[in-house]
Amino acid sequence: MAGTNKKTGKAGVPAGASLYLYRKLSSLRVSVYLLGVLTFFYGLGTVFPQGAALEEYSGAGGKVVAAVRLFNLLDIFNTPWFLVPAFVLFLNVLVCTYDRFFTIRARKKTLPETFPADCAVTLDCARSDVEEELPGILRGKLGFRVLSKTPGWTVLEKGLSYRWLTWLYHAALAASFAGFILSGLFVREGMVTLRPGKPAEVVSAGEKLGWLEKEDHAAPDFRLVLDAFITAYTQSPSLEYPTDKRSRLAYALGWKGLSYKSEEDSFFPKDWFSKLRVLRGGATVSEKTIEVNDPLKFEGYTFYQAAYEQTLRLRVKGSPSIVEAKAGEKIKLPGMEGEFLFGTLRVGTLNRLDGTVEKIIPFTTVKKITDAKESAGKGMRLTPGNSVDIDGRTIELVDFEEASVLSYRYDPGVPVLWVAGSLVFIVMALRCFGRWYMLAYTLEDTGGRTLLKLHIRAKGLSADPERIKRRLLHCLSNRA
Amino acid sequence: MPQELILSRDAYLLTIDLRLFWLVAFIYAASALVFILHAVTRSPQAGSAARGIMWAGVVIHLFFIAFRTFEGGRAPFQTLYESLSWFACTASLTCVVVSRKFRDVHVPSMFVVMLSAGASFYALLTRNPAVDPLSPPLQSWWFEWHVVMAFLSYAVIVVSCAIEGTYLISRPLLARGAPRALGLTAQDTDGFRKTAFNLVLFGFPLLTFAVFSGAAWANEAWGRYWSWDPKETWSLITWTVFAMYLHAMGIPAWRKNVASILNVAGFICMMMTFLGVNWLAKLLGIPGLHLYAV
């Protein structure tokens, strides 16, 4: 690709048959068309539920099932229809960046010889005096640097070059694409359930793998162990507020006042904490208490607090066996009619409104579900070691176990993305909010006086060419 | 302090908070009505008065937001009630600041104040004003920055669209020889439209930061920087449409009509990202990670 193209006269441009392709890929119009095509696919991806199974989709009354199946619309972002234009856009950004590099580098050579004058000022002194003083004012007082000097016009520049900034954030955008591609190729992600004190390997049956990752890849040589799982609750009083619009207006007009009510069981989860250790060969090599927004990072893997599981061990009086039930799931109990639903086990700490923190005496709730309908109300409260009577039978909560569910991810694309993404934002902000000026001037002798012709170009939101003109004229009029 | 006292104090503060927001909504509505009066009568006094009322609404709205921040002890952007208020406030604030550049043109301000009034009444009539504790995923450094930047970009997008729309309506009228259309003269149009472009230029890095910070936050909270969640995807659509707009402004043949259409389309996409996507997800039964904001 290197060398100067004879047809275009531009360095770095290919010749012959690839010129057409190169021109298309470095075209601004093509960028807009490609962005338009991708926008269409993005839109499709929000109309069809991504990741859903086709049966689930059609079962829920989904439309155009045949087209959904044919074009794989439930996984649109992994289809060639999307990936091909996305890759072409990546090429477009790359080629544009490559092309602009040579264009910008050659800019000094391509500056015009004359400029249209935006303003002309007659100075009451000899041209030689102005010629001597003007560069000093522009460089010393106004901070310009000389870009080119011809017998006619002198061209100066001030500020970070908007062209290079624009080039740089496009280059960073191309690097972000590279980050996405790395993610797509090498990602590994899954879920791991940790039970207190039981070390677990970091591998899961439903692991999602990048395009180049193999199903039988070796699991990492470390294991995770959960030392404790804690839920911190906060008291959450409920506001007594009407739902109908007219009553709400009554509050606005002052006819009614608001009030809060706090019920005994108003628990709002403040956070979930998992105290983790990383074991290698039986020794602890890392430990951390993770929470939502604060994961554990270890050797390229990141472990996130995703969910939790609560297993309740129950005994129905008269039945010899212990039954395990999951909180939040329906279950049939031995020797009893219908299904039962056990609520979330409340265990951990409670931050009260007055600032005190107390340890919760663990409890769950149980209610019977008849004819697939949940019975109204909150259900009966059940604490470990105690029992409740339902339909003449006694259900005892023997004990419980909490497990922490972590999602994990190994993604070599993330560091690339953070560096490139930060660069995109910072450089784009400098380009848009900053200021850049190009000032060209020429001097003409008008019989003992000097005519100064100025041409100013400005870019960036904080650029103010009028201010530059004012300052320059002020400096010239106040010169010694 | 005993719990009952805390609850009655919170209820008292919330009552003040609620009435302040109703007051703001009524002021925006009054401003919109006076703008309509100006559009009908073409009285310059009505236009100035409407703008003055809008300023008053913005000042009280800023006070309301400060009050709610004090009341909740956190930035008031958690619920849709709060984000609608923040949206209305930032859009109106941006509009009153930007419209100082074109004092005789009131159509953009009328559009923005109507939108602000609509957002405020929608929040007040359909959402619960309770100050809830922050849910665990929202307890992040990214929360304030992501929301503030996103809504600042939304605010400039709204005003930019209002200006672009006014330009689109006035251009054919002026081309037909009308000396003045919607307060604009033929000489004003380029500078007026440049303001719309500059606003997008201001908003685009903020929008970029909003998308980027959203991904960074998702990576910390959910373990994936991108999940093709409807809200994420619509934010990307909005970003892409504005990228198309900025590129179209660099193509001389597209600078007028195509770019104008893209600017207005960007606003529609922004509204989809903010509100429409929640309805769309509910309508189509698409699960979303951002449904706490519904």
PDB file of C-alpha atoms in Angstrom, chain A residues 216-346:
ATOM      1  CA  ASP A 216     -12.993 -28.863  26.201  1.00  0.00           C
ATOM      2  CA  HIS A 217     -10.627 -26.106  27.264  1.00  0.00           C
ATOM      3  CA  ALA A 218      -8.806 -26.711  30.537  1.00  0.00           C
ATOM      4  CA  ALA A 219     -10.382 -25.197  33.627  1.00  0.00           C
ATOM      5  CA  PRO A 220      -8.163 -22.718  35.518  1.00  0.00           C
ATOM      6  CA  ASP A 221      -5.856 -24.347  38.062  1.00  0.00           C
ATOM      7  CA  PHE A 222      -7.413 -22.490  40.969  1.00  0.00           C
ATOM      8  CA  ARG A 223     -10.622 -23.000  42.920  1.00  0.00           C
ATOM      9  CA  LEU A 224     -12.941 -20.644  44.729  1.00  0.00           C
ATOM     10  CA  VAL A 225     -14.277 -21.046  48.215  1.00  0.00           C
ATOM     11  CA  LEU A 226     -17.078 -19.101  49.870  1.00  0.00           C
ATOM     12  CA  ASP A 227     -16.416 -18.297  53.518  1.00  0.00           C
ATOM     13  CA  ALA A 228     -19.608 -16.354  54.117  1.00  0.00           C
ATOM     14  CA  PHE A 229     -22.571 -14.896  52.290  1.00  0.00           C
ATOM     15  CA  ILE A 230     -24.294 -11.905  53.866  1.00  0.00           C
ATOM     16  CA  THR A 231     -27.300  -9.889  52.810  1.00  0.00           C
ATOM     17  CA  ALA A 232     -27.559  -6.369  54.201  1.00  0.00           C
ATOM     18  CA  TYR A 233     -31.119  -5.033  54.293  1.00  0.00           C
ATOM     19  CA  THR A 234     -32.387  -1.587  54.910  1.00  0.00           C
ATOM     20  CA  GLN A 235     -35.779  -0.681  56.299  1.00  0.00           C
ATOM     21  CA  SER A 236     -37.981   0.568  53.500  1.00  0.00           C
ATOM     22  CA  PRO A 237     -41.179   2.315  54.596  1.00  0.00           C
ATOM     23  CA  SER A 238     -43.900   2.521  51.967  1.00  0.00           C
ATOM     24  CA  LEU A 239     -45.565   5.747  50.908  1.00  0.00           C
ATOM     25  CA  GLU A 240     -49.324   5.897  51.141  1.00  0.00           C
ATOM     26  CA  TYR A 241     -50.053   7.463  47.801  1.00  0.00           C
ATOM     27  CA  PRO A 242     -53.085   7.074  45.544  1.00  0.00           C
ATOM     28  CA  THR A 243     -52.865   5.649  42.058  1.00  0.00           C
ATOM     29  CA  ASP A 244     -55.650   7.656  40.442  1.00  0.00           C
ATOM     30  CA  LYS A 245     -54.707  10.961  38.852  1.00  0.00           C
ATOM     31  CA  ARG A 246     -57.442  13.109  40.453  1.00  0.00           C
ATOM     32  CA  SER A 247     -56.431  12.113  43.943  1.00  0.00           C
ATOM     33  CA  ARG A 248     -52.828  12.934  43.124  1.00  0.00           C
ATOM     34  CA  LEU A 249     -53.912  16.430  42.125  1.00  0.00           C
ATOM     35  CA  ALA A 250     -55.533  16.758  45.563  1.00  0.00           C
ATOM     36  CA  TYR A 251     -52.101  16.243  47.132  1.00  0.00           C
ATOM     37  CA  ALA A 252     -50.658  18.916  44.835  1.00  0.00           C
ATOM     38  CA  LEU A 253     -53.299  21.422  45.884  1.00  0.00           C
ATOM     39  CA  GLY A 254     -52.672  20.756  49.541  1.00  0.00           C
ATOM     40  CA  TRP A 255     -55.985  19.076  50.339  1.00  0.00           C
ATOM     41  CA  LYS A 256     -54.150  16.013  51.563  1.00  0.00           C
ATOM     42  CA  GLY A 257     -50.773  15.360  53.163  1.00  0.00           C
ATOM     43  CA  LEU A 258     -48.446  12.475  52.512  1.00  0.00           C
ATOM     44  CA  SER A 259     -47.605   9.786  55.028  1.00  0.00           C
ATOM     45  CA  TYR A 260     -45.226   6.856  55.243  1.00  0.00           C
ATOM     46  CA  LYS A 261     -45.976   3.577  56.902  1.00  0.00           C
ATOM     47  CA  SER A 262     -43.333   1.155  58.023  1.00  0.00           C
ATOM     48  CA  GLU A 263     -44.282  -2.458  58.342  1.00  0.00           C
ATOM     49  CA  GLU A 264     -42.364  -4.936  60.412  1.00  0.00           C
ATOM     50  CA  ASP A 265     -41.201  -6.861  57.341  1.00  0.00           C
ATOM     51  CA  SER A 266     -40.303  -3.957  55.046  1.00  0.00           C
ATOM     52  CA  PHE A 267     -36.886  -5.216  53.988  1.00  0.00           C
ATOM     53  CA  PHE A 268     -35.091  -3.663  51.060  1.00  0.00           C
ATOM     54  CA  PRO A 269     -31.841  -5.422  50.010  1.00  0.00           C
ATOM     55  CA  LYS A 270     -29.043  -2.898  50.378  1.00  0.00           C
ATOM     56  CA  ASP A 271     -26.309  -5.206  49.152  1.00  0.00           C
ATOM     57  CA  TRP A 272     -25.096  -8.793  48.940  1.00  0.00           C
ATOM     58  CA  PHE A 273     -21.618  -9.728  50.099  1.00  0.00           C
ATOM     59  CA  SER A 274     -19.633 -12.894  49.375  1.00  0.00           C
ATOM     60  CA  LYS A 275     -16.465 -13.460  51.326  1.00  0.00           C
ATOM     61  CA  LEU A 276     -14.273 -15.339  48.849  1.00  0.00           C
ATOM     62  CA  ARG A 277     -10.897 -17.041  48.848  1.00  0.00           C
ATOM     63  CA  VAL A 278      -8.957 -18.262  45.813  1.00  0.00           C
ATOM     64  CA  LEU A 279      -7.180 -21.570  46.461  1.00  0.00           C
ATOM     65  CA  ARG A 280      -4.321 -23.002  44.501  1.00  0.00           C
ATOM     66  CA  GLY A 281      -2.953 -26.362  45.617  1.00  0.00           C
ATOM     67  CA  GLY A 282      -4.661 -25.952  48.973  1.00  0.00           C
ATOM     68  CA  ALA A 283      -3.108 -22.559  49.709  1.00  0.00           C
ATOM     69  CA  THR A 284      -4.998 -19.262  49.690  1.00  0.00           C
ATOM     70  CA  VAL A 285      -3.565 -17.045  46.967  1.00  0.00           C
ATOM     71  CA  SER A 286      -6.143 -14.257  47.041  1.00  0.00           C
ATOM     72  CA  GLU A 287      -9.164 -13.214  49.078  1.00  0.00           C
ATOM     73  CA  LYS A 288     -11.799 -10.530  48.863  1.00  0.00           C
ATOM     74  CA  THR A 289     -15.303  -9.733  49.993  1.00  0.00           C
ATOM     75  CA  ILE A 290     -17.138  -8.956  46.794  1.00  0.00           C
ATOM     76  CA  GLU A 291     -20.429  -7.146  46.340  1.00  0.00           C
ATOM     77  CA  VAL A 292     -22.457  -5.813  43.421  1.00  0.00           C
ATOM     78  CA  ASN A 293     -20.224  -3.313  41.550  1.00  0.00           C
ATOM     79  CA  ASP A 294     -17.081  -4.605  43.257  1.00  0.00           C
ATOM     80  CA  PRO A 295     -15.996  -7.927  41.711  1.00  0.00           C
ATOM     81  CA  LEU A 296     -12.941 -10.071  42.370  1.00  0.00           C
ATOM     82  CA  LYS A 297     -10.288 -10.014  39.654  1.00  0.00           C
ATOM     83  CA  PHE A 298      -7.805 -12.847  39.457  1.00  0.00           C
ATOM     84  CA  GLU A 299      -5.529 -13.903  36.605  1.00  0.00           C
ATOM     85  CA  GLY A 300      -7.697 -12.490  33.827  1.00  0.00           C
ATOM     86  CA  TYR A 301     -10.927 -13.783  35.364  1.00  0.00           C
ATOM     87  CA  THR A 302     -13.469 -11.510  37.002  1.00  0.00           C
ATOM     88  CA  PHE A 303     -16.043 -12.864  39.466  1.00  0.00           C
ATOM     89  CA  TYR A 304     -19.244 -10.940  39.998  1.00  0.00           C
ATOM     90  CA  GLN A 305     -21.924 -11.159  42.640  1.00  0.00           C
ATOM     91  CA  ALA A 306     -24.843 -12.252  40.449  1.00  0.00           C
ATOM     92  CA  ALA A 307     -27.449 -13.978  42.616  1.00  0.00           C
ATOM     93  CA  TYR A 308     -27.968 -16.304  45.533  1.00  0.00           C
ATOM     94  CA  GLU A 309     -29.788 -19.523  46.292  1.00  0.00           C
ATOM     95  CA  GLN A 310     -31.530 -20.422  49.491  1.00  0.00           C
ATOM     96  CA  THR A 311     -32.235 -24.047  50.339  1.00  0.00           C
ATOM     97  CA  LEU A 312     -34.695 -24.723  53.132  1.00  0.00           C
ATOM     98  CA  ARG A 313     -34.714 -28.101  54.878  1.00  0.00           C
ATOM     99  CA  LEU A 314     -38.217 -28.975  55.983  1.00  0.00           C
ATOM    100  CA  ARG A 315     -39.888 -31.759  57.846  1.00  0.00           C
ATOM    101  CA  VAL A 316     -43.593 -32.509  57.695  1.00  0.00           C
ATOM    102  CA  LYS A 317     -44.745 -34.034  60.945  1.00  0.00           C
ATOM    103  CA  GLY A 318     -45.444 -37.691  60.414  1.00  0.00           C
ATOM    104  CA  SER A 319     -43.069 -37.980  57.457  1.00  0.00           C
ATOM    105  CA  PRO A 320     -39.653 -39.486  58.188  1.00  0.00           C
ATOM    106  CA  SER A 321     -37.721 -37.709  55.435  1.00  0.00           C
ATOM    107  CA  ILE A 322     -36.329 -34.183  55.244  1.00  0.00           C
ATOM    108  CA  VAL A 323     -37.509 -32.219  52.194  1.00  0.00           C
ATOM    109  CA  GLU A 324     -35.359 -29.575  50.518  1.00  0.00           C
ATOM    110  CA  ALA A 325     -37.165 -26.565  49.079  1.00  0.00           C
ATOM    111  CA  LYS A 326     -35.770 -23.562  47.249  1.00  0.00           C
ATOM    112  CA  ALA A 327     -36.961 -20.158  48.401  1.00  0.00           C
ATOM    113  CA  GLY A 328     -39.169 -18.629  45.749  1.00  0.00           C
ATOM    114  CA  GLU A 329     -40.022 -21.941  44.051  1.00  0.00           C
ATOM    115  CA  LYS A 330     -43.222 -23.979  44.381  1.00  0.00           C
ATOM    116  CA  ILE A 331     -42.953 -27.405  45.963  1.00  0.00           C
ATOM    117  CA  LYS A 332     -45.177 -30.358  46.861  1.00  0.00           C
ATOM    118  CA  LEU A 333     -44.795 -31.601  50.426  1.00  0.00           C
ATOM    119  CA  PRO A 334     -45.114 -35.304  51.297  1.00  0.00           C
ATOM    120  CA  GLY A 335     -48.582 -36.323  52.369  1.00  0.00           C
ATOM    121  CA  MET A 336     -50.047 -32.874  51.720  1.00  0.00           C
ATOM    122  CA  GLU A 337     -52.439 -31.661  49.042  1.00  0.00           C
ATOM    123  CA  GLY A 338     -51.500 -28.834  46.682  1.00  0.00           C
ATOM    124  CA  GLU A 339     -48.301 -26.881  46.307  1.00  0.00           C
ATOM    125  CA  PHE A 340     -46.501 -24.602  48.723  1.00  0.00           C
ATOM    126  CA  LEU A 341     -44.464 -21.481  48.142  1.00  0.00           C
ATOM    127  CA  PHE A 342     -41.684 -20.481  50.510  1.00  0.00           C
ATOM    128  CA  GLY A 343     -40.699 -16.823  50.428  1.00  0.00           C
ATOM    129  CA  THR A 344     -37.193 -15.364  50.446  1.00  0.00           C
ATOM    130  CA  LEU A 345     -35.431 -16.286  53.649  1.00  0.00           C
ATOM    131  CA  ARG A 346     -34.602 -13.069  55.440  1.00  0.00           C
TER     132      ARG A 346
END
